[in-house]
DNA sequence: CCATGTTTAAGTGCAA
DNA sequence: TTGCACTTAAACATGG
């Protein structure tokens, strides 16, 4: 096997789908949401391959953002300069790559319109992000320093900060560390063959260590994530696009008090309990080896719903599950 | 005008 | 073989 020389592999396509790349980018940001341009930047910063043919892959990436329910759009606050919305991961998408492959998911995450009892409505997502942000911000304020890389608190709705170990499955640290995790190749047991051209890193630790070392197609390090994706919304998240007027496609609809993702639910969203349990569970503290018991599992309806149907969200309540 | 989003469609490859 | 996930291309809409 040829040694992965810098230029030998660095410009090769990384073994990640656009979805996983995007998820990584989003997950790497303190707010767990990024504008499109930052997602581009994240990817280009770390994967030299994507510094070329930008038109092509960026178009694909945008397609993925719109097309996949696992990504939700969160409007900018009115006072936030810039174009476009922020993109975040649907709180219930859990670990779409639990099979270990970042090239191909086992199932596509889809938000379904469901009867009742939607475990997680898109609105929750925004609410979550809001809360998370606040948590982090308060943590920040408390510590008086730069935000520690602690997505943990994010999903820990209890508000009690986790020991700081938790990382969302999409956290780049996890993604990369996971591949790496099993010495004997265990990790790969369930894994899609990663192109031989992409030897696994030899020494990634869960965090802190440089992603760069031995990782030909990746530049940067976990540590630089913060600097790469500076906190763009420094304060009060409560205002997230509150007006939300552009959100309503339908005139008569009631707008939630909190920012809601645009696509998934034009529909009347029943008032949410402050913080439904289901969501946190999913993203919560599950160690990188995720529990299959995630809400993803829910009732997979033998999807009579075509993608397009799903997209045309005119449902009442939404239900997120991994459909098949 | 350009960046951002949405959609449709076709082609590829993997896995059941 | 078939279905699904993914990639790519492209048309079109919208908003700064």
mmCIF file of C-alpha atoms (C1' of nucleotides) in Angstrom:
data_model
loop_
_atom_site.group_PDB
_atom_site.id
_atom_site.type_symbol
_atom_site.label_atom_id
_atom_site.label_comp_id
_atom_site.label_asym_id
_atom_site.label_seq_id
_atom_site.Cartn_x
_atom_site.Cartn_y
_atom_site.Cartn_z
ATOM 1 C CA UNK A 1 0.000 0.000 0.000
ATOM 2 C CA UNK A 2 1.353 3.294 -0.984
ATOM 3 C CA UNK A 3 1.896 5.661 1.782
ATOM 4 C CA UNK A 4 -0.616 8.404 1.755
ATOM 5 C CA UNK A 5 1.499 11.191 0.662
ATOM 6 C CA UNK A 6 0.172 14.616 1.044
ATOM 7 C CA UNK A 7 -0.831 15.063 -2.467
ATOM 8 C CA UNK A 8 -1.473 11.519 -3.066
ATOM 9 C CA UNK A 9 -4.734 11.463 -1.310
ATOM 10 C CA UNK A 10 -5.440 14.861 -0.060
ATOM 11 C CA UNK A 11 -7.348 15.782 -3.093
ATOM 12 C CA UNK A 12 -9.312 12.649 -3.289
ATOM 13 C CA UNK A 13 -12.892 12.536 -2.446
ATOM 14 C CA UNK A 14 -13.439 11.962 1.221
ATOM 15 C CA UNK A 15 -15.474 8.937 2.197
ATOM 16 C CA UNK A 16 -18.390 10.989 3.331
ATOM 17 C CA UNK A 17 -21.627 11.760 1.669
ATOM 18 C CA UNK A 18 -22.793 15.317 1.399
ATOM 19 C CA UNK A 19 -25.205 14.602 4.127
ATOM 20 C CA UNK A 20 -22.557 13.521 6.528
ATOM 21 C CA UNK A 21 -20.305 16.374 5.561
ATOM 22 C CA UNK A 22 -23.076 18.813 6.137
ATOM 23 C CA UNK A 23 -24.007 17.220 9.391
ATOM 24 C CA UNK A 24 -20.423 17.453 10.509
ATOM 25 C CA UNK A 25 -20.278 21.081 9.666
ATOM 26 C CA UNK A 26 -23.451 21.879 11.481
ATOM 27 C CA UNK A 27 -22.499 19.823 14.407
ATOM 28 C CA UNK A 28 -19.192 21.492 14.704
ATOM 29 C CA UNK A 29 -20.683 24.851 15.243
ATOM 30 C CA UNK A 30 -21.404 25.987 18.735
ATOM 31 C CA UNK A 31 -24.950 26.788 17.865
ATOM 32 C CA UNK A 32 -25.502 23.624 15.944
ATOM 33 C CA UNK A 33 -26.606 25.614 13.023
ATOM 34 C CA UNK A 34 -24.804 27.263 10.178
ATOM 35 C CA UNK A 35 -25.592 29.352 7.194
ATOM 36 C CA UNK A 36 -24.931 27.784 3.867
ATOM 37 C CA UNK A 37 -21.795 29.739 3.312
ATOM 38 C CA UNK A 38 -20.326 28.480 6.554
ATOM 39 C CA UNK A 39 -21.113 24.944 5.637
ATOM 40 C CA UNK A 40 -19.253 25.435 2.411
ATOM 41 C CA UNK A 41 -16.411 26.925 4.284
ATOM 42 C CA UNK A 42 -16.214 24.161 6.789
ATOM 43 C CA UNK A 43 -16.016 21.594 4.073
ATOM 44 C CA UNK A 44 -13.499 23.422 2.034
ATOM 45 C CA UNK A 45 -11.357 24.130 5.025
ATOM 46 C CA UNK A 46 -11.094 20.527 5.905
ATOM 47 C CA UNK A 47 -11.356 18.701 2.678
ATOM 48 C CA UNK A 48 -9.113 19.952 -0.046
ATOM 49 C CA UNK A 49 -10.996 17.904 -2.517
ATOM 50 C CA UNK A 50 -13.864 20.299 -2.218
ATOM 51 C CA UNK A 51 -11.837 23.309 -3.031
ATOM 52 C CA UNK A 52 -12.386 22.562 -6.621
ATOM 53 C CA UNK A 53 -15.439 22.245 -8.734
ATOM 54 C CA UNK A 54 -17.289 24.227 -6.208
ATOM 55 C CA UNK A 55 -20.239 24.821 -8.437
ATOM 56 C CA UNK A 56 -20.826 21.180 -8.774
ATOM 57 C CA UNK A 57 -20.667 20.007 -5.226
ATOM 58 C CA UNK A 58 -22.240 23.079 -3.770
ATOM 59 C CA UNK A 59 -25.225 22.586 -5.948
ATOM 60 C CA UNK A 60 -25.394 19.027 -4.753
ATOM 61 C CA UNK A 61 -25.074 20.101 -1.215
ATOM 62 C CA UNK A 62 -27.867 22.606 -1.532
ATOM 63 C CA UNK A 63 -29.949 19.943 -3.083
ATOM 64 C CA UNK A 64 -29.314 17.755 -0.093
ATOM 65 C CA UNK A 65 -30.209 20.446 2.345
ATOM 66 C CA UNK A 66 -33.516 21.039 0.724
ATOM 67 C CA UNK A 67 -34.306 17.522 -0.101
ATOM 68 C CA UNK A 68 -33.492 15.788 3.114
ATOM 69 C CA UNK A 69 -35.722 16.154 6.067
ATOM 70 C CA UNK A 70 -32.841 15.700 8.378
ATOM 71 C CA UNK A 71 -31.899 19.274 7.701
ATOM 72 C CA UNK A 72 -34.053 22.051 8.865
ATOM 73 C CA UNK A 73 -33.927 25.661 8.015
ATOM 74 C CA UNK A 74 -33.978 28.264 10.686
ATOM 75 C CA UNK A 75 -34.614 31.821 9.753
ATOM 76 C CA UNK A 76 -32.163 34.516 10.581
ATOM 77 C CA UNK A 77 -33.000 37.021 13.110
ATOM 78 C CA UNK A 78 -34.015 40.233 11.562
ATOM 79 C CA UNK A 79 -30.963 41.904 12.870
ATOM 80 C CA UNK A 80 -28.652 39.312 11.503
ATOM 81 C CA UNK A 81 -26.985 40.468 8.402
ATOM 82 C CA UNK A 82 -26.515 38.089 5.597
ATOM 83 C CA UNK A 83 -28.395 36.052 3.166
ATOM 84 C CA UNK A 84 -30.114 32.815 3.580
ATOM 85 C CA UNK A 85 -31.143 30.963 6.632
ATOM 86 C CA UNK A 86 -29.333 28.866 9.106
ATOM 87 C CA UNK A 87 -29.335 25.158 8.669
ATOM 88 C CA UNK A 88 -29.536 22.717 11.500
ATOM 89 C CA UNK A 89 -30.022 19.062 12.022
ATOM 90 C CA UNK A 90 -33.454 17.859 12.792
ATOM 91 C CA UNK A 91 -33.460 16.987 16.462
ATOM 92 C CA UNK A 92 -34.862 13.618 15.750
ATOM 93 C CA UNK A 93 -32.561 12.599 13.056
ATOM 94 C CA UNK A 94 -30.377 10.967 15.603
ATOM 95 C CA UNK A 95 -27.551 9.071 14.222
ATOM 96 C CA UNK A 96 -28.392 8.420 10.669
ATOM 97 C CA UNK A 97 -25.104 6.762 10.173
ATOM 98 C CA UNK A 98 -25.285 4.348 12.949
ATOM 99 C CA UNK A 99 -24.375 1.635 10.602
ATOM 100 C CA UNK A 100 -20.997 3.167 10.609
ATOM 101 C CA UNK A 101 -20.968 4.226 7.053
ATOM 102 C CA UNK A 102 -20.840 7.851 6.260
ATOM 103 C CA UNK A 103 -21.313 7.209 2.642
ATOM 104 C CA UNK A 104 -24.629 5.586 2.749
ATOM 105 C CA UNK A 105 -27.269 5.641 5.393
ATOM 106 C CA UNK A 106 -29.312 2.691 6.181
ATOM 107 C CA UNK A 107 -32.451 4.623 5.869
ATOM 108 C CA UNK A 108 -33.304 8.041 4.871
ATOM 109 C CA UNK A 109 -34.533 10.199 7.649
ATOM 110 C CA UNK A 110 -37.921 11.532 6.890
ATOM 111 C CA UNK A 111 -40.345 13.668 8.674
ATOM 112 C CA UNK A 112 -43.746 12.277 8.285
ATOM 113 C CA UNK A 113 -46.955 13.830 8.828
ATOM 114 C CA UNK A 114 -48.565 11.771 11.385
ATOM 115 C CA UNK A 115 -51.649 11.447 13.260
ATOM 116 C CA UNK A 116 -51.051 12.787 16.622
ATOM 117 C CA UNK A 117 -48.505 12.669 19.235
ATOM 118 C CA UNK A 118 -45.746 13.828 17.152
ATOM 119 C CA UNK A 119 -42.762 13.087 19.173
ATOM 120 C CA UNK A 120 -40.919 15.880 17.697
ATOM 121 C CA UNK A 121 -42.143 18.617 15.607
ATOM 122 C CA UNK A 122 -39.835 20.723 13.679
ATOM 123 C CA UNK A 123 -40.722 23.554 15.836
ATOM 124 C CA UNK A 124 -39.019 21.726 18.556
ATOM 125 C CA UNK A 125 -35.870 21.854 16.663
ATOM 126 C CA UNK A 126 -35.728 25.522 16.690
ATOM 127 C CA UNK A 127 -36.760 25.601 20.228
ATOM 128 C CA UNK A 128 -34.003 23.284 21.003
ATOM 129 C CA UNK A 129 -31.424 25.195 19.278
ATOM 130 C CA UNK A 130 -32.556 28.175 21.101
ATOM 131 C CA UNK A 131 -32.281 26.505 24.376
ATOM 132 C CA UNK A 132 -29.018 24.997 23.591
ATOM 133 C CA UNK A 133 -27.647 28.252 22.627
ATOM 134 C CA UNK A 134 -28.790 29.786 25.786
ATOM 135 C CA UNK A 135 -27.307 27.049 27.775
ATOM 136 C CA UNK A 136 -24.062 27.447 26.063
ATOM 137 C CA UNK A 137 -24.145 31.089 26.327
ATOM 138 C CA UNK A 138 -24.772 30.999 29.959
ATOM 139 C CA UNK A 139 -22.025 28.524 30.319
ATOM 140 C CA UNK A 140 -19.884 30.846 28.416
ATOM 141 C CA UNK A 141 -20.801 33.716 30.552
ATOM 142 C CA UNK A 142 -20.104 31.683 33.583
ATOM 143 C CA UNK A 143 -16.739 30.580 32.483
ATOM 144 C CA UNK A 144 -15.913 33.904 31.102
ATOM 145 C CA UNK A 145 -13.932 32.346 28.373
ATOM 146 C CA UNK A 146 -14.338 31.068 24.972
ATOM 147 C CA UNK A 147 -16.907 28.441 24.651
ATOM 148 C CA UNK A 148 -15.597 25.115 25.471
ATOM 149 C CA UNK A 149 -16.401 22.601 22.917
ATOM 150 C CA UNK A 150 -19.347 21.336 24.776
ATOM 151 C CA UNK A 151 -22.159 20.378 22.636
ATOM 152 C CA UNK A 152 -23.065 18.179 25.465
ATOM 153 C CA UNK A 153 -25.152 20.642 27.234
ATOM 154 C CA UNK A 154 -26.864 21.225 24.059
ATOM 155 C CA UNK A 155 -29.091 18.324 24.058
ATOM 156 C CA UNK A 156 -29.120 17.868 27.663
ATOM 157 C CA UNK A 157 -32.294 19.577 28.262
ATOM 158 C CA UNK A 158 -32.145 18.942 31.866
ATOM 159 C CA UNK A 159 -29.938 21.867 31.832
ATOM 160 C CA UNK A 160 -27.465 20.076 33.917
ATOM 161 C CA UNK A 161 -24.399 20.113 31.923
ATOM 162 C CA UNK A 162 -22.961 16.829 31.083
ATOM 163 C CA UNK A 163 -19.487 16.170 32.134
ATOM 164 C CA UNK A 164 -18.674 17.522 28.788
ATOM 165 C CA UNK A 165 -18.023 14.310 27.149
ATOM 166 C CA UNK A 166 -20.982 14.031 24.961
ATOM 167 C CA UNK A 167 -20.799 14.627 21.342
ATOM 168 C CA UNK A 168 -23.488 14.333 18.876
ATOM 169 C CA UNK A 169 -22.951 11.447 16.567
ATOM 170 C CA UNK A 170 -22.298 13.887 13.848
ATOM 171 C CA UNK A 171 -19.715 15.743 15.736
ATOM 172 C CA UNK A 172 -16.689 15.571 13.635
ATOM 173 C CA UNK A 173 -14.796 14.188 16.539
ATOM 174 C CA UNK A 174 -17.159 11.347 16.734
ATOM 175 C CA UNK A 175 -17.382 10.739 13.124
ATOM 176 C CA UNK A 176 -13.768 10.446 12.716
ATOM 177 C CA UNK A 177 -13.042 8.901 16.015
ATOM 178 C CA UNK A 178 -15.619 6.307 15.487
ATOM 179 C CA UNK A 179 -14.148 5.012 12.371
ATOM 180 C CA UNK A 180 -11.110 4.729 14.209
ATOM 181 C CA UNK A 181 -12.323 3.416 17.292
ATOM 182 C CA UNK A 182 -12.048 -0.195 16.921
ATOM 183 C CA UNK A 183 -8.627 -1.359 16.909
ATOM 184 C CA UNK A 184 -9.264 -4.738 15.618
ATOM 185 C CA UNK A 185 -11.307 -3.311 12.872
ATOM 186 C CA UNK A 186 -14.356 -3.794 14.866
ATOM 187 C CA UNK A 187 -15.512 -0.463 13.983
ATOM 188 C CA UNK A 188 -15.502 -1.488 10.507
ATOM 189 C CA UNK A 189 -17.401 -4.551 10.983
ATOM 190 C CA UNK A 190 -20.476 -2.677 10.207
ATOM 191 C CA UNK A 191 -18.790 -0.268 8.079
ATOM 192 C CA UNK A 192 -18.848 0.348 4.501
ATOM 193 C CA UNK A 193 -15.560 -0.185 2.988
ATOM 194 C CA UNK A 194 -13.796 3.025 3.042
ATOM 195 C CA UNK A 195 -11.932 3.549 -0.098
ATOM 196 C CA UNK A 196 -8.533 2.152 0.278
ATOM 197 C CA UNK A 197 -7.212 5.446 -0.659
ATOM 198 C CA UNK A 198 -8.394 6.714 2.636
ATOM 199 C CA UNK A 199 -6.493 4.994 5.253
ATOM 200 C CA UNK A 200 -7.798 5.572 8.647
ATOM 201 C CA UNK A 201 -6.073 7.922 10.854
ATOM 202 C CA UNK A 202 -3.795 6.284 13.232
ATOM 203 C CA UNK A 203 -4.097 8.374 16.146
ATOM 204 C CA UNK A 204 -7.129 10.271 16.655
ATOM 205 C CA UNK A 205 -8.360 10.596 20.048
ATOM 206 C CA UNK A 206 -11.827 11.520 20.673
ATOM 207 C CA UNK A 207 -10.965 15.060 20.788
ATOM 208 C CA UNK A 208 -8.312 17.549 20.935
ATOM 209 C CA UNK A 209 -5.996 15.654 18.790
ATOM 210 C CA UNK A 210 -5.421 16.906 15.407
ATOM 211 C CA UNK A 211 -7.513 15.593 12.678
ATOM 212 C CA UNK A 212 -4.795 16.464 10.392
ATOM 213 C CA UNK A 213 -2.323 13.893 11.311
ATOM 214 C CA UNK A 214 -2.511 10.900 9.188
ATOM 215 C CA UNK A 215 -5.697 12.058 7.691
ATOM 216 C CA UNK A 216 -4.852 12.957 4.224
ATOM 217 C CA UNK A 217 -8.075 14.358 3.061
ATOM 218 C CA UNK A 218 -8.819 16.310 6.106
ATOM 219 C CA UNK A 219 -7.273 19.499 7.134
ATOM 220 C CA UNK A 220 -7.618 21.240 10.347
ATOM 221 C CA UNK A 221 -8.333 19.822 13.680
ATOM 222 C CA UNK A 222 -11.066 19.428 16.089
ATOM 223 C CA UNK A 223 -9.484 22.099 18.061
ATOM 224 C CA UNK A 224 -9.800 24.601 15.372
ATOM 225 C CA UNK A 225 -13.395 24.109 14.907
ATOM 226 C CA UNK A 226 -14.217 26.977 17.033
ATOM 227 C CA UNK A 227 -12.087 29.316 15.172
ATOM 228 C CA UNK A 228 -13.282 28.021 11.929
ATOM 229 C CA UNK A 229 -16.818 28.519 12.826
ATOM 230 C CA UNK A 230 -16.983 31.452 15.050
ATOM 231 C CA UNK A 231 -20.027 32.075 16.994
ATOM 232 C CA UNK A 232 -22.046 34.084 14.728
ATOM 233 C CA UNK A 233 -24.918 34.826 16.886
ATOM 234 C CA UNK A 234 -23.529 35.902 20.035
ATOM 235 C CA UNK A 235 -26.400 36.721 22.118
ATOM 236 C CA UNK A 236 -29.973 36.298 22.697
ATOM 237 C CA UNK A 237 -31.409 33.667 20.531
ATOM 238 C CA UNK A 238 -34.863 34.321 21.515
ATOM 239 C CA UNK A 239 -35.236 36.480 18.577
ATOM 240 C CA UNK A 240 -34.472 33.974 15.965
ATOM 241 C CA UNK A 241 -36.396 35.228 13.100
ATOM 242 C CA UNK A 242 -39.273 35.740 15.287
ATOM 243 C CA UNK A 243 -41.339 37.519 12.795
ATOM 244 C CA UNK A 244 -41.176 34.487 10.708
ATOM 245 C CA UNK A 245 -43.533 35.930 8.294
ATOM 246 C CA UNK A 246 -41.865 34.458 5.348
ATOM 247 C CA UNK A 247 -42.474 31.167 6.849
ATOM 248 C CA UNK A 248 -46.051 30.924 6.286
ATOM 249 C CA UNK A 249 -46.977 29.787 2.959
ATOM 250 C CA UNK A 250 -50.510 29.609 3.914
ATOM 251 C CA UNK A 251 -52.162 32.696 5.003
ATOM 252 C CA UNK A 252 -54.301 31.589 7.795
ATOM 253 C CA UNK A 253 -51.774 29.678 9.664
ATOM 254 C CA UNK A 254 -50.788 30.316 13.097
ATOM 255 C CA UNK A 255 -47.242 31.009 13.773
ATOM 256 C CA UNK A 256 -45.596 29.499 16.676
ATOM 257 C CA UNK A 257 -44.071 31.847 19.071
ATOM 258 C CA UNK A 258 -40.774 30.319 18.491
ATOM 259 C CA UNK A 259 -38.872 30.132 15.350
ATOM 260 C CA UNK A 260 -39.780 27.175 13.344
ATOM 261 C CA UNK A 261 -38.097 25.439 10.594
ATOM 262 C CA UNK A 262 -39.480 26.541 7.389
ATOM 263 C CA UNK A 263 -40.052 23.521 5.367
ATOM 264 C CA UNK A 264 -41.440 20.821 7.481
ATOM 265 C CA UNK A 265 -44.436 22.360 9.000
ATOM 266 C CA UNK A 266 -46.587 24.883 7.527
ATOM 267 C CA UNK A 267 -49.202 23.107 9.344
ATOM 268 C CA UNK A 268 -50.753 23.880 12.555
ATOM 269 C CA UNK A 269 -48.439 22.779 15.173
ATOM 270 C CA UNK A 270 -50.104 21.942 18.337
ATOM 271 C CA UNK A 271 -48.655 23.641 21.282
ATOM 272 C CA UNK A 272 -45.691 21.854 22.512
ATOM 273 C CA UNK A 273 -45.026 20.806 25.921
ATOM 274 C CA UNK A 274 -42.103 22.712 27.110
ATOM 275 C CA UNK A 275 -39.665 20.120 26.171
ATOM 276 C CA UNK A 276 -40.848 16.820 25.029
ATOM 277 C CA UNK A 277 -38.799 13.973 26.148
ATOM 278 C CA UNK A 278 -38.267 12.185 22.925
ATOM 279 C CA UNK A 279 -35.970 14.606 21.415
ATOM 280 C CA UNK A 280 -33.335 14.811 23.976
ATOM 281 C CA UNK A 281 -33.163 11.165 24.196
ATOM 282 C CA UNK A 282 -32.134 10.799 20.760
ATOM 283 C CA UNK A 283 -29.328 13.091 20.611
ATOM 284 C CA UNK A 284 -28.571 12.810 24.106
ATOM 285 C CA UNK A 285 -25.909 11.312 25.867
ATOM 286 C CA UNK A 286 -25.789 8.181 24.018
ATOM 287 C CA UNK A 287 -22.222 7.295 23.611
ATOM 288 C CA UNK A 288 -20.966 7.193 20.150
ATOM 289 C CA UNK A 289 -22.218 3.775 19.921
ATOM 290 C CA UNK A 290 -25.730 4.722 19.629
ATOM 291 C CA UNK A 291 -28.679 3.007 20.836
ATOM 292 C CA UNK A 292 -30.840 1.569 18.222
ATOM 293 C CA UNK A 293 -33.680 2.456 20.378
ATOM 294 C CA UNK A 294 -33.727 5.906 19.158
ATOM 295 C CA UNK A 295 -36.988 7.389 18.262
ATOM 296 C CA UNK A 296 -35.956 6.921 14.771
ATOM 297 C CA UNK A 297 -37.274 3.561 15.104
ATOM 298 C CA UNK A 298 -40.764 4.626 15.585
ATOM 299 C CA UNK A 299 -43.431 3.289 13.468
ATOM 300 C CA UNK A 300 -42.151 2.945 10.113
ATOM 301 C CA UNK A 301 -45.133 3.200 8.038
ATOM 302 C CA UNK A 302 -44.812 1.283 4.965
ATOM 303 C CA UNK A 303 -44.350 4.434 3.191
ATOM 304 C CA UNK A 304 -47.155 5.082 0.922
ATOM 305 C CA UNK A 305 -45.932 8.556 1.191
ATOM 306 C CA UNK A 306 -43.773 9.515 -1.627
ATOM 307 C CA UNK A 307 -41.008 11.919 -1.007
ATOM 308 C CA UNK A 308 -42.872 14.585 -2.714
ATOM 309 C CA UNK A 309 -45.859 14.001 -0.613
ATOM 310 C CA UNK A 310 -43.825 14.321 2.409
ATOM 311 C CA UNK A 311 -42.331 17.441 1.199
ATOM 312 C CA UNK A 312 -45.509 19.092 0.534
ATOM 313 C CA UNK A 313 -46.077 19.572 4.082
ATOM 314 C CA UNK A 314 -49.622 20.291 4.508
ATOM 315 C CA UNK A 315 -50.097 17.953 7.279
ATOM 316 C CA UNK A 316 -51.219 18.708 10.668
ATOM 317 C CA UNK A 317 -48.735 17.259 12.903
ATOM 318 C CA UNK A 318 -45.444 15.936 11.997
ATOM 319 C CA UNK A 319 -43.931 12.818 13.022
ATOM 320 C CA UNK A 320 -40.404 12.030 12.499
ATOM 321 C CA UNK A 321 -39.273 8.630 11.806
ATOM 322 C CA UNK A 322 -37.024 6.887 9.578
ATOM 323 C CA UNK A 323 -39.227 5.626 6.962
ATOM 324 C CA UNK A 324 -38.640 2.988 4.663
ATOM 325 C "C1'" DC B 1 -26.548 39.918 -10.443
ATOM 326 C "C1'" DC B 2 -25.492 36.475 -7.431
ATOM 327 C "C1'" DA B 3 -26.276 33.555 -3.460
ATOM 328 C "C1'" DT B 4 -29.610 30.817 -1.722
ATOM 329 C "C1'" DG B 5 -33.431 27.388 -2.019
ATOM 330 C "C1'" DT B 6 -36.572 24.143 -4.244
ATOM 331 C "C1'" DT B 7 -37.604 20.639 -7.458
ATOM 332 C "C1'" DT B 8 -37.228 17.363 -11.031
ATOM 333 C "C1'" DA B 9 -34.789 14.026 -13.383
ATOM 334 C "C1'" DA B 10 -31.289 10.828 -14.715
ATOM 335 C "C1'" DG B 11 -27.506 7.954 -13.629
ATOM 336 C "C1'" DT B 12 -24.604 5.043 -10.346
ATOM 337 C "C1'" DG B 13 -23.780 1.665 -6.914
ATOM 338 C "C1'" DC B 14 -24.925 -0.968 -2.868
ATOM 339 C "C1'" DA B 15 -27.676 -4.142 -0.370
ATOM 340 C "C1'" DA B 16 -31.714 -6.908 0.497
ATOM 341 C "C1'" DT C 1 -33.221 -7.975 -9.780
ATOM 342 C "C1'" DT C 2 -35.124 -4.400 -7.502
ATOM 343 C "C1'" DG C 3 -35.337 -0.672 -4.337
ATOM 344 C "C1'" DC C 4 -33.054 2.728 -2.110
ATOM 345 C "C1'" DA C 5 -29.449 6.129 -1.087
ATOM 346 C "C1'" DC C 6 -26.601 9.085 -3.229
ATOM 347 C "C1'" DT C 7 -24.634 12.198 -6.856
ATOM 348 C "C1'" DT C 8 -24.968 15.333 -10.416
ATOM 349 C "C1'" DA C 9 -27.188 18.444 -13.491
ATOM 350 C "C1'" DA C 10 -30.275 21.803 -14.418
ATOM 351 C "C1'" DA C 11 -34.365 24.836 -14.387
ATOM 352 C "C1'" DC C 12 -36.503 28.049 -11.823
ATOM 353 C "C1'" DA C 13 -37.845 31.133 -7.842
ATOM 354 C "C1'" DT C 14 -36.602 34.447 -4.420
ATOM 355 C "C1'" DG C 15 -34.266 37.894 -1.922
ATOM 356 C "C1'" DG C 16 -30.277 40.927 -0.666
#
